[in-house]
C-alpha cells in the first residue's frame, strides 16, 4: 500500500541510474511508484517512494527489475520469497547469465514463483527517460497481459512503448548489442576505418547476431532489426560516453583491457559475454567472425590492423 | 475409493454434463450467423465430392443451411445454432459402462491370453471363475513412478494424464496401467476413426471415451469439444489427453506438442475458483514404452513419405489387422518388461510440481498459492484465453522435458541405435534416404555386441544424471545378450526380419525399422537425429549467404 493507502501500481527494483529513470518515468505517467534500493534515499527530492524492504516492494504487483546482470540471480532469489503467481516481473537488464547464457526471464523462472515476466529494450537512455525527453522503448512478453500493463503504466506523452511477444529475441538483442557496441567504439577510433567500412562491418555483425539470437530461441529476425537491436545499436553510435563505446575506443588506442575498463566508470557486462557468445555460436556451427574478432580484441591477441583484413578475407 | 471415481456415475450424469456443455458453447458464441457460416463453409469444403450416400446427404443438409442462412431472422438462426450444438454435444459425449470396465479391467490379461488361443477365450468367457488375475501380466507390463503420490492426488483434485503417444494400443494399455496402479479410470477423447476400428470400438464405446472427429475443423465444433472437456474436468472426471495430438510417426519421443485440449485445464481450474469451489487440476506426464511397436512399419513409412505428412488420420494400419494385433499381443505376453509405463512428477496447470497435499512448489521449493496464477494485477480471478494459452504452451515445454527424462530405453532401441550407427558409417555419412536403401549390410556379432554395450553404458551415465531410464532386462546384461533379446523381440512380429542372424554375423535386413526404433534415442543425442541434421543443414545454408545478398 502507498502511504496514502492506494496500492502501488509499479515497483522498481534497483536504485542505479536505470532504476531511478524507470521509477521517474512511471511516476510521470501517473503510476504510484515504489523504488527498492539498498542505498540511502533522498525521498523528499523524488516523485516516488523508497523502501529498503523486499516485503514492501512486493505490495506492487508489477515490478520492474533494474539490477546489474551479475547480481540478478541473488537479488531475485531474495525477492522471490515475497512473491507469488500474481506478480509480474519485467526486467531492463542487459546481459545473459552464467556459462549457459540464461536470459534474465529464465532466471526469474528459476528463482521466483513468477510466471508472467517480460523484458524492456530499445534505444532509450536513462537520462532521456529521467528528463522526460521524447523517446521510445520496447516491452516484450509472451503474455499480452504483461505488455498491456507496462504500456498502461509507463507510457506518457513523451514515451512510446512498443510491444512484442518475442521475449527471448529482445533479451538476446539487448545483450548482443552490448557486445557489438564495443566493436563500434573500436572501429570508430581506428583512422583507417571509413564510414562505408564501418557500415559494412555493422551490417555483417548484425547478420551474425541475428542468426545467433535465432539459434538461442528468438522467434523472429525482425526483433533484431527493430528497436531492441538496430535501434539500440544506432543509439550507441551516437553516444560517445556509452561504456561499451568508451571501452572499444580505449582498446583501439592500444590500451590494455585493465586500463580501458577503468575509463568506463560503469561495469561493462559485454566483456565477459563476448567469449561466451562466441563459444555458443561456434558450438552450433554458426558463422561468427565478428564475435571471434571481438574476443581477440578483448584478449589483446589480435593486431588492430589485421582485424579488418581477417573479417573480409575470402 | 476408485469406485467413487465420478466416471462410475457417468451415465447418471451424462444429460447434465451435456446440457452444461451446450449452455457454455451458446454463451460463448455471441454471433450465430458467423458461427453457422463458418461451420457451413468448412463442412461443405470437407464433404465436397463425397461419394458415400451418408456423406452426400450430409453435404446436402449443409448446402441447404448455407442457402437459407441469409434469409433467416435472429431467432431462426439461434434455433439452428442450438440444434447444431446439441447434436455435436450428443455425438461427443461418450459412454461408460461400469460392467464392461470391471470386466475388462480384470479380464484384459485373459482376453489377451484369449487372443493367443481363441478357444481358450470362449472357455474363459463361459466360466469366469477361471479368470487369470491381473498378476498374469505382472512381469510383462511394468508400471513405474510415484504411484502413492498419484493415488493421494486423485482424492484431492482432477487428474489429467498426459502420456506420450505412439500406438493405437496406448489408450487401452494406459487404462490397464491405471487399473494396475490402483488409480481411477480416466475418460479420454479418442479419434472417431477408432470407434470404427473393429478391434478397438468395443473398448472405445464402453470405457468412457468421448468422440473426437478430427475431420471437422470449424470453430463451433472445436468449442463444443473444449467445453465438454472443461465441464468434465470441473466435475472431477479424471481425463486422459495425448498432447502429441497424433501418434509419433518417426518413433522419436515428442518434443513439439500440439497441446489441443490440454488448455482446458487452466480454464476448468479458474472456473472452479470463480464458482467458489476450487478444484485443483493435476497434470500427470507419463511415457508409454514398447519393446516392439505395433504400427512401426506404417508409421515410419508415413514419416518418410513427404506426402504422408499430411496423412493425419491413418485408418488402415496394423491396429486394424487382427493377425498383427494377435502377433503383437503374443510378444507382449512372452517377453519380460515388454511394456513399461512410467509416470513423471505431477504438475499443476502452470507447470509447477505438486506434493501429495496438492500444494504447488516453485523451482526453489517455495509453496505457492495456486490461484495467484489466475489473478490479474488487480487481484481479481478471471478467465483470460490469451494468458491461459501461454500457460499451456509453457506446460507443454515442461511435459516435453518430463518425457525426455522418463523415456525408458529397451533392448530393441539400443540395438537399433548401434546398428544404424554402423549403417551410417558404412554409407560414409550419406544422406538418410541413401542409408535407408543399404541392403544386407552385415556386422560381426562381437562388433555389434561391443557397440551395444557402449550405448548401454552411455544411457547409464544419462540415467545417473536423471536424464533417461534404462529398462531392467538390459541393465546388467552383456552386449551379446542385449542383441539376443532384441532379435527375439523382433522375430515373429515384424513381417520380415529386422535383424537376420547368420553364421558369420548379423545382417541388417530392414534399415527402415532400425531407423524407427533408433529414433527413440535420437533426442538424447545417442542416435542419428534426422531433425537435427535437417535443422543444421538449413542453418548452414542460411549463414553461407552474405549479408544483404538475399535481398
PDB file of N, CA, C and O in Angstrom, chain A residues 61 77 80-81 84-86 88 109-113 115-116 142-143 145 149 153 204 211 285-287, chain B residues 350 352 362-364 366 368-369 372-377 384 387 390-391 394 397 543-547:
ATOM      1  N   UNK A  61       2.269  -5.150  -7.692  1.00  0.00           N
ATOM      2  CA  UNK A  61       2.141  -6.394  -8.462  1.00  0.00           C
ATOM      3  C   UNK A  61       3.012  -6.370  -9.716  1.00  0.00           C
ATOM      4  O   UNK A  61       3.402  -7.418 -10.212  1.00  0.00           O
ATOM      5  N   UNK A  77      16.349 -14.151  -6.076  1.00  0.00           N
ATOM      6  CA  UNK A  77      16.088 -15.247  -5.141  1.00  0.00           C
ATOM      7  C   UNK A  77      15.543 -14.686  -3.830  1.00  0.00           C
ATOM      8  O   UNK A  77      14.568 -15.184  -3.278  1.00  0.00           O
ATOM      9  N   UNK A  80      12.119 -13.308  -4.377  1.00  0.00           N
ATOM     10  CA  UNK A  80      11.196 -14.415  -4.655  1.00  0.00           C
ATOM     11  C   UNK A  80      10.459 -14.901  -3.420  1.00  0.00           C
ATOM     12  O   UNK A  80       9.325 -15.376  -3.521  1.00  0.00           O
ATOM     13  N   UNK A  81      11.073 -14.775  -2.257  1.00  0.00           N
ATOM     14  CA  UNK A  81      10.417 -15.215  -1.014  1.00  0.00           C
ATOM     15  C   UNK A  81       9.137 -14.433  -0.745  1.00  0.00           C
ATOM     16  O   UNK A  81       8.302 -14.867   0.039  1.00  0.00           O
ATOM     17  N   UNK A  84       4.308 -14.166  -5.383  1.00  0.00           N
ATOM     18  CA  UNK A  84       3.557 -15.360  -5.776  1.00  0.00           C
ATOM     19  C   UNK A  84       3.196 -15.244  -7.252  1.00  0.00           C
ATOM     20  O   UNK A  84       3.726 -14.389  -7.965  1.00  0.00           O
ATOM     21  N   UNK A  85       2.305 -16.111  -7.695  1.00  0.00           N
ATOM     22  CA  UNK A  85       1.987 -16.176  -9.121  1.00  0.00           C
ATOM     23  C   UNK A  85       1.253 -14.970  -9.659  1.00  0.00           C
ATOM     24  O   UNK A  85       1.098 -14.823 -10.872  1.00  0.00           O
ATOM     25  N   UNK A  86       0.791 -14.086  -8.788  1.00  0.00           N
ATOM     26  CA  UNK A  86       0.057 -12.925  -9.287  1.00  0.00           C
ATOM     27  C   UNK A  86       0.988 -11.768  -9.635  1.00  0.00           C
ATOM     28  O   UNK A  86       0.552 -10.783 -10.220  1.00  0.00           O
ATOM     29  N   UNK A  88       3.983  -9.717 -11.586  1.00  0.00           N
ATOM     30  CA  UNK A  88       4.504  -9.614 -12.939  1.00  0.00           C
ATOM     31  C   UNK A  88       5.882  -8.965 -12.831  1.00  0.00           C
ATOM     32  O   UNK A  88       6.015  -7.888 -12.254  1.00  0.00           O
ATOM     33  N   UNK A 109      12.277 -17.364 -13.682  1.00  0.00           N
ATOM     34  CA  UNK A 109      11.552 -18.637 -13.516  1.00  0.00           C
ATOM     35  C   UNK A 109      12.263 -19.568 -12.557  1.00  0.00           C
ATOM     36  O   UNK A 109      11.628 -20.323 -11.831  1.00  0.00           O
ATOM     37  N   UNK A 110      13.591 -19.523 -12.594  1.00  0.00           N
ATOM     38  CA  UNK A 110      14.347 -20.420 -11.716  1.00  0.00           C
ATOM     39  C   UNK A 110      14.345 -19.954 -10.263  1.00  0.00           C
ATOM     40  O   UNK A 110      14.398 -20.762  -9.347  1.00  0.00           O
ATOM     41  N   UNK A 111      14.296 -18.645 -10.069  1.00  0.00           N
ATOM     42  CA  UNK A 111      14.495 -18.113  -8.714  1.00  0.00           C
ATOM     43  C   UNK A 111      13.239 -17.629  -8.020  1.00  0.00           C
ATOM     44  O   UNK A 111      13.263 -17.361  -6.827  1.00  0.00           O
ATOM     45  N   UNK A 112      12.153 -17.455  -8.771  1.00  0.00           N
ATOM     46  CA  UNK A 112      10.928 -16.925  -8.159  1.00  0.00           C
ATOM     47  C   UNK A 112       9.719 -17.754  -8.608  1.00  0.00           C
ATOM     48  O   UNK A 112       9.822 -18.504  -9.574  1.00  0.00           O
ATOM     49  N   UNK A 113       8.583 -17.601  -7.930  1.00  0.00           N
ATOM     50  CA  UNK A 113       7.385 -18.299  -8.395  1.00  0.00           C
ATOM     51  C   UNK A 113       6.702 -17.602  -9.575  1.00  0.00           C
ATOM     52  O   UNK A 113       5.689 -18.082 -10.069  1.00  0.00           O
ATOM     53  N   UNK A 115       5.526 -16.421 -13.110  1.00  0.00           N
ATOM     54  CA  UNK A 115       5.464 -16.990 -14.453  1.00  0.00           C
ATOM     55  C   UNK A 115       5.304 -15.883 -15.504  1.00  0.00           C
ATOM     56  O   UNK A 115       5.751 -16.007 -16.628  1.00  0.00           O
ATOM     57  N   UNK A 116       4.608 -14.840 -15.121  1.00  0.00           N
ATOM     58  CA  UNK A 116       4.334 -13.773 -16.095  1.00  0.00           C
ATOM     59  C   UNK A 116       5.482 -12.774 -16.058  1.00  0.00           C
ATOM     60  O   UNK A 116       5.572 -11.951 -15.149  1.00  0.00           O
ATOM     61  N   UNK A 142       5.599 -12.942 -23.560  1.00  0.00           N
ATOM     62  CA  UNK A 142       4.715 -13.899 -24.216  1.00  0.00           C
ATOM     63  C   UNK A 142       3.294 -13.755 -23.688  1.00  0.00           C
ATOM     64  O   UNK A 142       2.365 -14.333 -24.228  1.00  0.00           O
ATOM     65  N   UNK A 143       3.125 -12.993 -22.625  1.00  0.00           N
ATOM     66  CA  UNK A 143       1.805 -12.727 -22.065  1.00  0.00           C
ATOM     67  C   UNK A 143       1.355 -11.323 -22.475  1.00  0.00           C
ATOM     68  O   UNK A 143       1.980 -10.329 -22.061  1.00  0.00           O
ATOM     69  N   UNK A 145      -1.035  -9.738 -21.399  1.00  0.00           N
ATOM     70  CA  UNK A 145      -1.383  -9.067 -20.158  1.00  0.00           C
ATOM     71  C   UNK A 145      -0.198  -8.219 -19.642  1.00  0.00           C
ATOM     72  O   UNK A 145      -0.372  -7.120 -19.117  1.00  0.00           O
ATOM     73  N   UNK A 149       0.064  -4.135 -19.441  1.00  0.00           N
ATOM     74  CA  UNK A 149       0.232  -3.478 -18.140  1.00  0.00           C
ATOM     75  C   UNK A 149       1.396  -2.490 -18.191  1.00  0.00           C
ATOM     76  O   UNK A 149       1.304  -1.375 -17.666  1.00  0.00           O
ATOM     77  N   UNK A 153       1.165   1.630 -17.697  1.00  0.00           N
ATOM     78  CA  UNK A 153       1.759   2.270 -16.518  1.00  0.00           C
ATOM     79  C   UNK A 153       3.018   3.069 -16.806  1.00  0.00           C
ATOM     80  O   UNK A 153       3.532   3.763 -15.927  1.00  0.00           O
ATOM     81  N   UNK A 204      27.411  -6.649 -41.269  1.00  0.00           N
ATOM     82  CA  UNK A 204      27.924  -8.005 -41.131  1.00  0.00           C
ATOM     83  C   UNK A 204      27.704  -8.508 -39.691  1.00  0.00           C
ATOM     84  O   UNK A 204      27.265  -9.637 -39.465  1.00  0.00           O
ATOM     85  N   UNK A 211      21.511 -14.484 -36.522  1.00  0.00           N
ATOM     86  CA  UNK A 211      21.470 -15.952 -36.541  1.00  0.00           C
ATOM     87  C   UNK A 211      21.780 -16.527 -35.164  1.00  0.00           C
ATOM     88  O   UNK A 211      21.256 -17.573 -34.798  1.00  0.00           O
ATOM     89  N   UNK A 285      27.791 -24.297 -34.981  1.00  0.00           N
ATOM     90  CA  UNK A 285      28.195 -24.217 -36.381  1.00  0.00           C
ATOM     91  C   UNK A 285      27.777 -22.914 -37.046  1.00  0.00           C
ATOM     92  O   UNK A 285      27.614 -22.866 -38.265  1.00  0.00           O
ATOM     93  N   UNK A 286      27.569 -21.859 -36.257  1.00  0.00           N
ATOM     94  CA  UNK A 286      27.152 -20.582 -36.840  1.00  0.00           C
ATOM     95  C   UNK A 286      28.378 -19.747 -37.168  1.00  0.00           C
ATOM     96  O   UNK A 286      29.393 -19.795 -36.470  1.00  0.00           O
ATOM     97  N   UNK A 287      28.254 -18.965 -38.224  1.00  0.00           N
ATOM     98  CA  UNK A 287      29.349 -18.077 -38.591  1.00  0.00           C
ATOM     99  C   UNK A 287      29.442 -16.966 -37.547  1.00  0.00           C
ATOM    100  O   UNK A 287      28.429 -16.354 -37.194  1.00  0.00           O
TER     101      UNK A 287
ATOM    102  N   UNK B 350       0.144 -24.780 -14.270  1.00  0.00           N
ATOM    103  CA  UNK B 350       1.120 -23.736 -14.560  1.00  0.00           C
ATOM    104  C   UNK B 350       2.533 -24.317 -14.615  1.00  0.00           C
ATOM    105  O   UNK B 350       3.521 -23.581 -14.650  1.00  0.00           O
ATOM    106  N   UNK B 352       4.077 -26.133 -12.285  1.00  0.00           N
ATOM    107  CA  UNK B 352       4.777 -26.274 -11.004  1.00  0.00           C
ATOM    108  C   UNK B 352       4.553 -27.686 -10.459  1.00  0.00           C
ATOM    109  O   UNK B 352       3.468 -28.247 -10.599  1.00  0.00           O
ATOM    110  N   UNK B 362       7.447 -23.786  -6.367  1.00  0.00           N
ATOM    111  CA  UNK B 362       8.235 -23.204  -7.442  1.00  0.00           C
ATOM    112  C   UNK B 362       9.593 -23.915  -7.520  1.00  0.00           C
ATOM    113  O   UNK B 362       9.870 -24.833  -6.738  1.00  0.00           O
ATOM    114  N   UNK B 363      10.435 -23.489  -8.482  1.00  0.00           N
ATOM    115  CA  UNK B 363      11.689 -24.186  -8.735  1.00  0.00           C
ATOM    116  C   UNK B 363      12.593 -24.162  -7.506  1.00  0.00           C
ATOM    117  O   UNK B 363      13.524 -24.957  -7.390  1.00  0.00           O
ATOM    118  N   UNK B 364      12.319 -23.234  -6.585  1.00  0.00           N
ATOM    119  CA  UNK B 364      13.131 -23.137  -5.380  1.00  0.00           C
ATOM    120  C   UNK B 364      12.526 -23.862  -4.194  1.00  0.00           C
ATOM    121  O   UNK B 364      12.990 -23.723  -3.062  1.00  0.00           O
ATOM    122  N   UNK B 366       9.570 -23.297  -2.884  1.00  0.00           N
ATOM    123  CA  UNK B 366       8.663 -22.497  -2.052  1.00  0.00           C
ATOM    124  C   UNK B 366       7.226 -22.888  -2.380  1.00  0.00           C
ATOM    125  O   UNK B 366       6.878 -23.014  -3.555  1.00  0.00           O
ATOM    126  N   UNK B 368       3.552 -22.226  -3.204  1.00  0.00           N
ATOM    127  CA  UNK B 368       2.929 -21.070  -3.862  1.00  0.00           C
ATOM    128  C   UNK B 368       1.414 -21.245  -3.830  1.00  0.00           C
ATOM    129  O   UNK B 368       0.899 -22.348  -4.025  1.00  0.00           O
ATOM    130  N   UNK B 369       0.729 -20.161  -3.579  1.00  0.00           N
ATOM    131  CA  UNK B 369      -0.736 -20.162  -3.587  1.00  0.00           C
ATOM    132  C   UNK B 369      -1.191 -20.305  -5.044  1.00  0.00           C
ATOM    133  O   UNK B 369      -1.007 -19.381  -5.846  1.00  0.00           O
ATOM    134  N   UNK B 372      -3.096 -17.729  -7.330  1.00  0.00           N
ATOM    135  CA  UNK B 372      -2.437 -16.466  -7.675  1.00  0.00           C
ATOM    136  C   UNK B 372      -2.109 -16.394  -9.170  1.00  0.00           C
ATOM    137  O   UNK B 372      -2.004 -15.312  -9.739  1.00  0.00           O
ATOM    138  N   UNK B 373      -1.977 -17.559  -9.823  1.00  0.00           N
ATOM    139  CA  UNK B 373      -1.619 -17.553 -11.254  1.00  0.00           C
ATOM    140  C   UNK B 373      -2.761 -17.113 -12.162  1.00  0.00           C
ATOM    141  O   UNK B 373      -2.535 -16.800 -13.325  1.00  0.00           O
ATOM    142  N   UNK B 374      -3.984 -17.121 -11.639  1.00  0.00           N
ATOM    143  CA  UNK B 374      -5.088 -16.667 -12.494  1.00  0.00           C
ATOM    144  C   UNK B 374      -5.661 -15.337 -12.003  1.00  0.00           C
ATOM    145  O   UNK B 374      -6.729 -14.912 -12.427  1.00  0.00           O
ATOM    146  N   UNK B 375      -4.927 -14.692 -11.095  1.00  0.00           N
ATOM    147  CA  UNK B 375      -5.330 -13.358 -10.661  1.00  0.00           C
ATOM    148  C   UNK B 375      -4.682 -12.312 -11.559  1.00  0.00           C
ATOM    149  O   UNK B 375      -3.504 -12.439 -11.919  1.00  0.00           O
ATOM    150  N   UNK B 376      -5.455 -11.307 -11.895  1.00  0.00           N
ATOM    151  CA  UNK B 376      -4.888 -10.201 -12.660  1.00  0.00           C
ATOM    152  C   UNK B 376      -4.125  -9.264 -11.733  1.00  0.00           C
ATOM    153  O   UNK B 376      -4.049  -9.493 -10.518  1.00  0.00           O
ATOM    154  N   UNK B 377      -3.559  -8.199 -12.291  1.00  0.00           N
ATOM    155  CA  UNK B 377      -2.808  -7.252 -11.471  1.00  0.00           C
ATOM    156  C   UNK B 377      -3.699  -6.570 -10.427  1.00  0.00           C
ATOM    157  O   UNK B 377      -3.227  -6.056  -9.430  1.00  0.00           O
ATOM    158  N   UNK B 384      -8.842 -15.787 -18.954  1.00  0.00           N
ATOM    159  CA  UNK B 384      -8.170 -14.975 -19.961  1.00  0.00           C
ATOM    160  C   UNK B 384      -7.545 -15.942 -20.959  1.00  0.00           C
ATOM    161  O   UNK B 384      -6.523 -16.573 -20.682  1.00  0.00           O
ATOM    162  N   UNK B 387      -3.788 -15.487 -21.866  1.00  0.00           N
ATOM    163  CA  UNK B 387      -2.906 -15.873 -20.761  1.00  0.00           C
ATOM    164  C   UNK B 387      -2.863 -17.392 -20.612  1.00  0.00           C
ATOM    165  O   UNK B 387      -1.797 -17.992 -20.513  1.00  0.00           O
ATOM    166  N   UNK B 390      -0.811 -19.206 -23.136  1.00  0.00           N
ATOM    167  CA  UNK B 390       0.626 -19.139 -22.869  1.00  0.00           C
ATOM    168  C   UNK B 390       1.016 -20.091 -21.729  1.00  0.00           C
ATOM    169  O   UNK B 390       2.031 -20.783 -21.815  1.00  0.00           O
ATOM    170  N   UNK B 391       0.206 -20.135 -20.684  1.00  0.00           N
ATOM    171  CA  UNK B 391       0.493 -21.099 -19.609  1.00  0.00           C
ATOM    172  C   UNK B 391       0.564 -22.521 -20.182  1.00  0.00           C
ATOM    173  O   UNK B 391       1.416 -23.314 -19.802  1.00  0.00           O
ATOM    174  N   UNK B 394       3.701 -23.217 -22.118  1.00  0.00           N
ATOM    175  CA  UNK B 394       4.818 -23.442 -21.196  1.00  0.00           C
ATOM    176  C   UNK B 394       4.706 -24.811 -20.532  1.00  0.00           C
ATOM    177  O   UNK B 394       5.707 -25.510 -20.356  1.00  0.00           O
ATOM    178  N   UNK B 397       6.099 -27.363 -22.769  1.00  0.00           N
ATOM    179  CA  UNK B 397       7.562 -27.485 -22.736  1.00  0.00           C
ATOM    180  C   UNK B 397       8.005 -28.303 -21.521  1.00  0.00           C
ATOM    181  O   UNK B 397       8.917 -29.123 -21.600  1.00  0.00           O
ATOM    182  N   UNK B 543      23.692 -19.317 -43.294  1.00  0.00           N
ATOM    183  CA  UNK B 543      24.814 -18.473 -42.888  1.00  0.00           C
ATOM    184  C   UNK B 543      25.894 -18.397 -43.945  1.00  0.00           C
ATOM    185  O   UNK B 543      26.770 -17.573 -43.855  1.00  0.00           O
ATOM    186  N   UNK B 544      25.815 -19.228 -44.954  1.00  0.00           N
ATOM    187  CA  UNK B 544      26.796 -19.075 -46.036  1.00  0.00           C
ATOM    188  C   UNK B 544      26.478 -17.831 -46.847  1.00  0.00           C
ATOM    189  O   UNK B 544      27.337 -17.251 -47.474  1.00  0.00           O
ATOM    190  N   UNK B 545      25.218 -17.476 -46.814  1.00  0.00           N
ATOM    191  CA  UNK B 545      24.761 -16.307 -47.547  1.00  0.00           C
ATOM    192  C   UNK B 545      25.403 -15.047 -46.948  1.00  0.00           C
ATOM    193  O   UNK B 545      25.454 -14.863 -45.762  1.00  0.00           O
ATOM    194  N   UNK B 546      25.895 -14.162 -47.797  1.00  0.00           N
ATOM    195  CA  UNK B 546      26.473 -12.912 -47.298  1.00  0.00           C
ATOM    196  C   UNK B 546      25.357 -11.960 -46.887  1.00  0.00           C
ATOM    197  O   UNK B 546      24.261 -12.024 -47.433  1.00  0.00           O
ATOM    198  N   UNK B 547      25.642 -11.077 -45.956  1.00  0.00           N
ATOM    199  CA  UNK B 547      24.583 -10.136 -45.561  1.00  0.00           C
ATOM    200  C   UNK B 547      24.125  -9.338 -46.776  1.00  0.00           C
ATOM    201  O   UNK B 547      24.942  -8.867 -47.549  1.00  0.00           O
TER     202      UNK B 547
END
